């Protein structure tokens, strides 16, 4: 839904994976030029792994991740699809899958696919920065890749690349707060999620809703962690879905008789998005109750129905997780250091801190919640 | 359908008109800085005119221009929609519409909206060049705009901008042959047109086809020049259409029982595009008959049905039309010259020549038509 | 001397001030569009102030700042030249000079010329980043400028621009350590300084050195804080100097009979630059003594002459000075906050910290100083 | 002298040859990927050949080519320097020199160094376009390189690259007229040439002129085709010259007692450049005589001395020479065609035409020459 705020952000997951493959190729070329042996099989497998790493994403990716199918992450679906493809290709993807699942002993190949400094992130930061115009996200992917090295089969970064890595982590943090977790985007995503949820509810109640056959499948059936992996048809239908299934339905539902569904869809189509208030301290129960009351009256809703119009969210992000596998720096004597120790500039500490914000999302018709003491970052 | 060849070309008409408005603003600022009086009302009207100049385009723009509605150009629809908006805005768009229709005496305002050197072309050449990566289309819009002037209420170009204008015309020619009339794009467009045509035919025969309500309207009704302007509902439904209506239908029709429809849709979805052979000399009747025969046998088609699988097209373009209103150059003594006369480099003559090419489009399964004597620009 | 490391960095101070003027114009346009009144006189004065803000820089700017003229900063020289120009222009620069010296009550005009968020920094960060290729320095100057506002005649930043300002401060820090204080650049600058110092010494001893007339003036005369402001001829000659005076001399001195001078110049010309070791902890006296001893022997030098071949430097930088006038953030209710308080991301603390590094610079012939316990960021 | 018109054009020949080497590497990689065998020795030789192809250029390159040394082209000097280097490198450059001189049977290697579609031109067009900001010169070097192929050891272009090659030729033509032969640049070059010529004349008359030792050598000695190749010292001194030798001299000569020399140098330093009138038809003898008369009076000159202030030049360029070795196009059946025949767009004819212009250059103080009937492209 980022394009609701940044109209240029219309690039696709296809473009992203092609870009990430390109970076993987550059990374492998760089490592080889430094004497790291990478066989042709390993090269192909790493390229396939990054090509397919996001294949389990459905329409609107993260936004609808747990809405169409409850409790099944896109990673699980990616894994299922890779296994299918592997059968189709007569086992040729086995090494790629092994790398993807981090079961291959030469771990740097997996780390290039998925880690705190992987080609996935390097591609999406630059790409999203480019298409949104938020130049804070620009990173020197070429320099970072040139600084990559391998020590004991683990991916490391040469010491003189430390500033570029720091910049990469900072860029990621800024992109989260300016783009991925932009409050208007967060609000629009919730509206979309709630519209789909309402459509499922109405379908279950026996209402007839316009939808493509594939989308109908997920509106009418309760697909979840229990049955998704056991009944093959669910995955079949899932692969037929894309954004046009969702958008052609949302457009149709603007005229649906159910007021809640039609209001949400109509507001989405007209970009009459909900207001999102974002704070560093959480909203009080009184404030939330007040907003819910206003919504109840204004839209004539029952207590349960208010959930479709007022959303309370907790949002958080940390640029660098000290808990997860750290980014390792290697100096020119071959000694390894965690980047947090190697940085003499002490910024990593700040970057490791988890930043939490609280959102209250509601229709603009309801006015403003007075923000009292907190400083409001409009 | 350009994105079938240039996957980055996903930019929208919305982005284009915002860009064209920006250029219009730059042009007006430049003219004012040279002493041309442009009132606030004229400025707003020119901006509105360029904002709305393409509003009559439906889904897939030129590709489906005469398919959904027969015999009604997008200019007519733009005009109808502007009139509606004018009523809605209480007559505030009257000057914009007057400029758009070239009825305003200060003609340079219209020429900035629509002429051989308008802000529309300046925007789309650069934008399409950027998103396709075909750098041949890059133009110096900023320099051209800085060179604009007005003489007797007509738009002219200062003499020292002549190379930039020549470059603009050349860029336009190259973009036509490398992008807009790229043979694979031309072939894909025909496949889409023929799929829609088949769907209409089947609808008329009483078949039930999946489609959004808006698309159904144009499948089931014969909308054409006669009834489009008289029956208001047609325009209402037309404004509800966008690319998702078409694509969600095409996706569904992959499984339709009609072999012709499902084959076309399936090939479009799998990007199994028809082969397009492009020549400077036309195909002989024998060649065409041979290809049609092959198609008839291979796909088991009647003579009439072959039209859905073998297309014969004439494609042409001229970078600069000497017949139309010429681009005028003004020297530093205020004297006007047609650009064709002013250019001492004699390239305009070549650019004015209409280039004609002939295309034969058919499924790849049929092999190649031997091209004999002509030089084949693959 | 940055071009010794980044060969593309050949841009000039002229390009920089033109760029900074452009940003000043954008800033004034933005402020006016927000209702801040800026008179035509104030606009011109602000543009003149930024145009002339660096006019006192001599050849090789900061590198030779205290070498040709001892104890006179470029700011003092800028001020003297502005006063001269003001006389020449019949007093027309008075307001510009008042703004430059921060004596004008509407302080935001001075703050746009010189502060922790001025148009000078905005231009040089982006420009230097561009020409070095160090993309870590890219800043969103256009967005920062759009976020500028004025409250009580002071420059402030709207709250939603806070991430862009943070990014600006981070970019500045990274540019210092990757470009301006790059160890090889620091070393090359010292070599140039020492070559000039030796030339002055030899001139004072009565040696004849090739130099342009302007450079001769500064070699033969002891120009310093005492006589520079009182004897007009010094400033006259100073304005005649540019990089070609220095470089044509350095080239000639390669063949000078004095071994120290010819060695320094020859190494500069052949880019046989000294090694710079950079550490977070200072070098011990023993280490320094050892290196000096080696140099003495290798180049056959007296104790005093070793200073021309072994340099010990302390280098420091802080991205943001909490002590200086802080950057003020304004929220959408008009409330002001110091950026350090407004940032909920706690990075400013880290950015305010002064980072100190220690350099030991010596000819490569002398080998390496063993760096023991410290982590060496090569 | 291009930077006198385009202040950003400060890039160096060093940057250019590094860029051209990069393109050479890309071209070789492309050809290898298409099955053309290029040995490691051939690769290195081609890279060395392009690295050194311009090494014979002195300060201000083409501008001073026949001024410092009469009758010796930079190609001859390049050749002499390569031979010297070859001796120094123990014969290792022999293959590179053979390729450079087009004596190697696999001619495509030479054609990549020097032909109508060489990596030299590909680099300088893009580089000069970038640094001047004249976007008309942007070419798709990457696409052209991807389209390169080899047939019978000759360099050819695949048919589908024909538009990119056309665009390349057009870009070259536009860059000539907008940048390289820009009338103000042409005028400034003549002023520089005439200043050096006057300095030589004065030196020969026994005047003492400030100059570096290397420049003195060429002022005091008559170096020409006869003695340059026989007396080794000339080449030795020539290699010591760079732009700083010229500019430090020009700066000094501003104060020289000779009025002609000081006027030319002073005008160059203050950018008070001569006016250049450019026409498609030549100036009449009367016009020229009139301007010379005016100059004689205004500057109090003898008939011979007027040559230092009034210059009459013929300037010409053709984008593509049909006479020289043509660019060959190969279709997908392996058939070769001259690009002029292959282009169905008939632009090549126009591009092959030699365009001639006439310039009259004189001090602005003399007013304007009335341009009568010709259309003046200011």
PDB file of C-alpha atoms in Angstrom, chain C residues 88-251:
ATOM      1  CA  UNK C  88      34.218  48.944  -4.881  1.00  0.00           C
ATOM      2  CA  UNK C  89      30.440  48.480  -5.136  1.00  0.00           C
ATOM      3  CA  UNK C  90      29.687  51.735  -3.324  1.00  0.00           C
ATOM      4  CA  UNK C  91      28.330  50.155  -0.149  1.00  0.00           C
ATOM      5  CA  UNK C  92      25.881  47.833  -1.886  1.00  0.00           C
ATOM      6  CA  UNK C  93      27.181  44.798   0.034  1.00  0.00           C
ATOM      7  CA  UNK C  94      26.563  46.238   3.470  1.00  0.00           C
ATOM      8  CA  UNK C  95      23.490  44.151   4.232  1.00  0.00           C
ATOM      9  CA  UNK C  96      25.198  41.000   2.891  1.00  0.00           C
ATOM     10  CA  UNK C  97      28.161  41.603   5.196  1.00  0.00           C
ATOM     11  CA  UNK C  98      25.895  42.325   8.151  1.00  0.00           C
ATOM     12  CA  UNK C  99      24.118  39.003   7.557  1.00  0.00           C
ATOM     13  CA  UNK C 100      27.426  37.198   7.081  1.00  0.00           C
ATOM     14  CA  UNK C 101      28.696  38.544  10.422  1.00  0.00           C
ATOM     15  CA  UNK C 102      25.436  37.607  12.184  1.00  0.00           C
ATOM     16  CA  UNK C 103      24.664  41.207  13.101  1.00  0.00           C
ATOM     17  CA  UNK C 104      21.290  41.263  11.334  1.00  0.00           C
ATOM     18  CA  UNK C 105      18.296  40.813  13.670  1.00  0.00           C
ATOM     19  CA  UNK C 106      16.548  38.335  11.340  1.00  0.00           C
ATOM     20  CA  UNK C 107      19.009  35.633  12.248  1.00  0.00           C
ATOM     21  CA  UNK C 108      17.609  32.915   9.964  1.00  0.00           C
ATOM     22  CA  UNK C 109      19.337  34.613   7.037  1.00  0.00           C
ATOM     23  CA  UNK C 110      22.702  34.180   8.724  1.00  0.00           C
ATOM     24  CA  UNK C 111      21.777  30.642   9.759  1.00  0.00           C
ATOM     25  CA  UNK C 112      21.155  29.770   6.114  1.00  0.00           C
ATOM     26  CA  UNK C 113      24.702  30.965   5.382  1.00  0.00           C
ATOM     27  CA  UNK C 114      26.395  29.511   8.430  1.00  0.00           C
ATOM     28  CA  UNK C 115      25.004  27.155  11.058  1.00  0.00           C
ATOM     29  CA  UNK C 116      24.782  23.445  11.707  1.00  0.00           C
ATOM     30  CA  UNK C 117      22.217  23.186   8.885  1.00  0.00           C
ATOM     31  CA  UNK C 118      23.351  25.781   6.370  1.00  0.00           C
ATOM     32  CA  UNK C 119      23.264  25.777   2.584  1.00  0.00           C
ATOM     33  CA  UNK C 120      27.076  25.616   2.543  1.00  0.00           C
ATOM     34  CA  UNK C 121      27.097  22.167   4.157  1.00  0.00           C
ATOM     35  CA  UNK C 122      24.109  20.994   2.150  1.00  0.00           C
ATOM     36  CA  UNK C 123      25.942  21.787  -1.035  1.00  0.00           C
ATOM     37  CA  UNK C 124      29.379  20.463  -0.206  1.00  0.00           C
ATOM     38  CA  UNK C 125      28.161  17.173   1.241  1.00  0.00           C
ATOM     39  CA  UNK C 126      26.196  16.309  -1.868  1.00  0.00           C
ATOM     40  CA  UNK C 127      28.802  17.669  -4.237  1.00  0.00           C
ATOM     41  CA  UNK C 128      31.732  15.918  -2.595  1.00  0.00           C
ATOM     42  CA  UNK C 129      29.720  12.737  -2.303  1.00  0.00           C
ATOM     43  CA  UNK C 130      28.933  12.900  -5.997  1.00  0.00           C
ATOM     44  CA  UNK C 131      32.443  13.563  -7.230  1.00  0.00           C
ATOM     45  CA  UNK C 132      34.124  11.063  -4.913  1.00  0.00           C
ATOM     46  CA  UNK C 133      31.515   8.396  -5.510  1.00  0.00           C
ATOM     47  CA  UNK C 134      31.099   7.912  -1.745  1.00  0.00           C
ATOM     48  CA  UNK C 135      27.332   7.537  -1.760  1.00  0.00           C
ATOM     49  CA  UNK C 136      27.194   7.592   2.031  1.00  0.00           C
ATOM     50  CA  UNK C 137      27.280  11.358   1.765  1.00  0.00           C
ATOM     51  CA  UNK C 138      24.137  11.787  -0.328  1.00  0.00           C
ATOM     52  CA  UNK C 139      21.606  13.924   1.477  1.00  0.00           C
ATOM     53  CA  UNK C 140      18.037  14.940   0.634  1.00  0.00           C
ATOM     54  CA  UNK C 141      18.795  18.627   0.424  1.00  0.00           C
ATOM     55  CA  UNK C 142      15.523  19.255  -1.404  1.00  0.00           C
ATOM     56  CA  UNK C 143      13.497  17.642   1.344  1.00  0.00           C
ATOM     57  CA  UNK C 144      15.427  19.353   4.121  1.00  0.00           C
ATOM     58  CA  UNK C 145      14.869  22.699   2.434  1.00  0.00           C
ATOM     59  CA  UNK C 146      11.164  21.969   2.049  1.00  0.00           C
ATOM     60  CA  UNK C 147      11.035  21.304   5.802  1.00  0.00           C
ATOM     61  CA  UNK C 148      12.657  24.619   6.780  1.00  0.00           C
ATOM     62  CA  UNK C 149      10.572  27.216   8.562  1.00  0.00           C
ATOM     63  CA  UNK C 150      11.111  30.373  10.578  1.00  0.00           C
ATOM     64  CA  UNK C 151       9.932  31.009  14.139  1.00  0.00           C
ATOM     65  CA  UNK C 152      10.766  34.310  15.860  1.00  0.00           C
ATOM     66  CA  UNK C 153      13.289  35.059  13.086  1.00  0.00           C
ATOM     67  CA  UNK C 154      15.212  31.852  13.816  1.00  0.00           C
ATOM     68  CA  UNK C 155      15.610  28.964  11.385  1.00  0.00           C
ATOM     69  CA  UNK C 156      13.737  25.822  12.461  1.00  0.00           C
ATOM     70  CA  UNK C 157      12.853  22.470  10.903  1.00  0.00           C
ATOM     71  CA  UNK C 158       9.360  20.997  10.767  1.00  0.00           C
ATOM     72  CA  UNK C 159       9.003  17.866  12.858  1.00  0.00           C
ATOM     73  CA  UNK C 160       8.358  15.556   9.932  1.00  0.00           C
ATOM     74  CA  UNK C 161      11.759  16.457   8.513  1.00  0.00           C
ATOM     75  CA  UNK C 162      13.561  15.024  11.521  1.00  0.00           C
ATOM     76  CA  UNK C 163      14.729  11.841   9.804  1.00  0.00           C
ATOM     77  CA  UNK C 164      16.189  13.834   6.927  1.00  0.00           C
ATOM     78  CA  UNK C 165      18.127  16.035   9.347  1.00  0.00           C
ATOM     79  CA  UNK C 166      19.407  12.992  11.218  1.00  0.00           C
ATOM     80  CA  UNK C 167      20.462  11.522   7.901  1.00  0.00           C
ATOM     81  CA  UNK C 168      22.202  14.797   7.080  1.00  0.00           C
ATOM     82  CA  UNK C 169      24.210  14.670  10.313  1.00  0.00           C
ATOM     83  CA  UNK C 170      25.094  11.027   9.778  1.00  0.00           C
ATOM     84  CA  UNK C 171      26.140  11.730   6.189  1.00  0.00           C
ATOM     85  CA  UNK C 172      28.391  14.516   7.419  1.00  0.00           C
ATOM     86  CA  UNK C 173      30.071  12.227   9.920  1.00  0.00           C
ATOM     87  CA  UNK C 174      30.630   9.520   7.335  1.00  0.00           C
ATOM     88  CA  UNK C 175      32.021  11.998   4.812  1.00  0.00           C
ATOM     89  CA  UNK C 176      34.508  13.260   7.374  1.00  0.00           C
ATOM     90  CA  UNK C 177      35.902   9.838   8.071  1.00  0.00           C
ATOM     91  CA  UNK C 178      35.711   8.490   4.547  1.00  0.00           C
ATOM     92  CA  UNK C 179      36.765  11.564   2.593  1.00  0.00           C
ATOM     93  CA  UNK C 180      37.860  14.728   4.361  1.00  0.00           C
ATOM     94  CA  UNK C 181      39.892  12.910   7.016  1.00  0.00           C
ATOM     95  CA  UNK C 182      40.768   9.896   4.874  1.00  0.00           C
ATOM     96  CA  UNK C 183      44.165   8.870   6.159  1.00  0.00           C
ATOM     97  CA  UNK C 184      45.879   9.004   2.770  1.00  0.00           C
ATOM     98  CA  UNK C 185      44.468  12.471   2.148  1.00  0.00           C
ATOM     99  CA  UNK C 186      45.619  13.609   5.586  1.00  0.00           C
ATOM    100  CA  UNK C 187      49.098  12.294   4.815  1.00  0.00           C
ATOM    101  CA  UNK C 188      49.288  13.935   1.392  1.00  0.00           C
ATOM    102  CA  UNK C 189      48.181  17.277   2.829  1.00  0.00           C
ATOM    103  CA  UNK C 190      50.968  17.138   5.403  1.00  0.00           C
ATOM    104  CA  UNK C 191      53.505  16.410   2.681  1.00  0.00           C
ATOM    105  CA  UNK C 192      52.326  19.463   0.739  1.00  0.00           C
ATOM    106  CA  UNK C 193      52.402  21.642   3.839  1.00  0.00           C
ATOM    107  CA  UNK C 194      55.901  20.476   4.710  1.00  0.00           C
ATOM    108  CA  UNK C 195      57.140  21.049   1.146  1.00  0.00           C
ATOM    109  CA  UNK C 196      55.937  24.650   1.291  1.00  0.00           C
ATOM    110  CA  UNK C 197      57.401  25.085   4.743  1.00  0.00           C
ATOM    111  CA  UNK C 198      60.776  23.828   3.506  1.00  0.00           C
ATOM    112  CA  UNK C 199      60.595  26.152   0.516  1.00  0.00           C
ATOM    113  CA  UNK C 200      59.995  29.119   2.800  1.00  0.00           C
ATOM    114  CA  UNK C 201      62.891  28.052   4.992  1.00  0.00           C
ATOM    115  CA  UNK C 202      65.220  27.746   2.021  1.00  0.00           C
ATOM    116  CA  UNK C 203      64.068  31.116   0.663  1.00  0.00           C
ATOM    117  CA  UNK C 204      64.850  32.693   4.002  1.00  0.00           C
ATOM    118  CA  UNK C 205      68.288  31.101   3.909  1.00  0.00           C
ATOM    119  CA  UNK C 206      68.878  32.880   0.601  1.00  0.00           C
ATOM    120  CA  UNK C 207      68.292  29.992  -1.774  1.00  0.00           C
ATOM    121  CA  UNK C 208      66.753  30.819  -5.100  1.00  0.00           C
ATOM    122  CA  UNK C 209      63.559  28.856  -5.822  1.00  0.00           C
ATOM    123  CA  UNK C 210      61.460  28.853  -8.946  1.00  0.00           C
ATOM    124  CA  UNK C 211      58.017  30.347  -8.262  1.00  0.00           C
ATOM    125  CA  UNK C 212      55.532  32.708  -9.796  1.00  0.00           C
ATOM    126  CA  UNK C 213      55.864  36.275  -8.602  1.00  0.00           C
ATOM    127  CA  UNK C 214      52.856  35.900  -6.308  1.00  0.00           C
ATOM    128  CA  UNK C 215      54.156  32.758  -4.663  1.00  0.00           C
ATOM    129  CA  UNK C 216      57.647  34.319  -4.347  1.00  0.00           C
ATOM    130  CA  UNK C 217      56.052  37.028  -2.264  1.00  0.00           C
ATOM    131  CA  UNK C 218      54.902  34.509   0.339  1.00  0.00           C
ATOM    132  CA  UNK C 219      58.106  32.502   0.254  1.00  0.00           C
ATOM    133  CA  UNK C 220      60.370  35.502   0.789  1.00  0.00           C
ATOM    134  CA  UNK C 221      58.260  37.508   3.215  1.00  0.00           C
ATOM    135  CA  UNK C 222      57.129  36.427   6.632  1.00  0.00           C
ATOM    136  CA  UNK C 223      53.422  37.190   6.305  1.00  0.00           C
ATOM    137  CA  UNK C 224      51.444  36.719   9.510  1.00  0.00           C
ATOM    138  CA  UNK C 225      48.610  38.052  11.633  1.00  0.00           C
ATOM    139  CA  UNK C 226      50.633  41.131  12.515  1.00  0.00           C
ATOM    140  CA  UNK C 227      51.394  42.474   9.080  1.00  0.00           C
ATOM    141  CA  UNK C 228      48.691  40.893   6.892  1.00  0.00           C
ATOM    142  CA  UNK C 229      45.962  43.288   7.919  1.00  0.00           C
ATOM    143  CA  UNK C 230      48.181  46.349   8.001  1.00  0.00           C
ATOM    144  CA  UNK C 231      50.189  46.043   4.759  1.00  0.00           C
ATOM    145  CA  UNK C 232      47.860  46.065   1.793  1.00  0.00           C
ATOM    146  CA  UNK C 233      50.280  44.421  -0.631  1.00  0.00           C
ATOM    147  CA  UNK C 234      49.941  41.035   1.092  1.00  0.00           C
ATOM    148  CA  UNK C 235      46.244  40.712   0.305  1.00  0.00           C
ATOM    149  CA  UNK C 236      46.886  41.960  -3.242  1.00  0.00           C
ATOM    150  CA  UNK C 237      49.370  39.201  -3.869  1.00  0.00           C
ATOM    151  CA  UNK C 238      47.226  36.648  -2.089  1.00  0.00           C
ATOM    152  CA  UNK C 239      44.346  37.186  -4.523  1.00  0.00           C
ATOM    153  CA  UNK C 240      46.689  36.388  -7.416  1.00  0.00           C
ATOM    154  CA  UNK C 241      47.433  32.899  -6.110  1.00  0.00           C
ATOM    155  CA  UNK C 242      45.711  29.754  -7.301  1.00  0.00           C
ATOM    156  CA  UNK C 243      46.541  26.049  -7.521  1.00  0.00           C
ATOM    157  CA  UNK C 244      48.676  26.484 -10.635  1.00  0.00           C
ATOM    158  CA  UNK C 245      51.134  28.664  -8.699  1.00  0.00           C
ATOM    159  CA  UNK C 246      51.636  25.874  -6.187  1.00  0.00           C
ATOM    160  CA  UNK C 247      51.737  22.998  -8.659  1.00  0.00           C
ATOM    161  CA  UNK C 248      54.100  24.646 -11.157  1.00  0.00           C
ATOM    162  CA  UNK C 249      56.444  25.302  -8.227  1.00  0.00           C
ATOM    163  CA  UNK C 250      56.193  21.772  -6.802  1.00  0.00           C
ATOM    164  CA  UNK C 251      56.962  20.396 -10.274  1.00  0.00           C
TER     165      UNK C 251
END
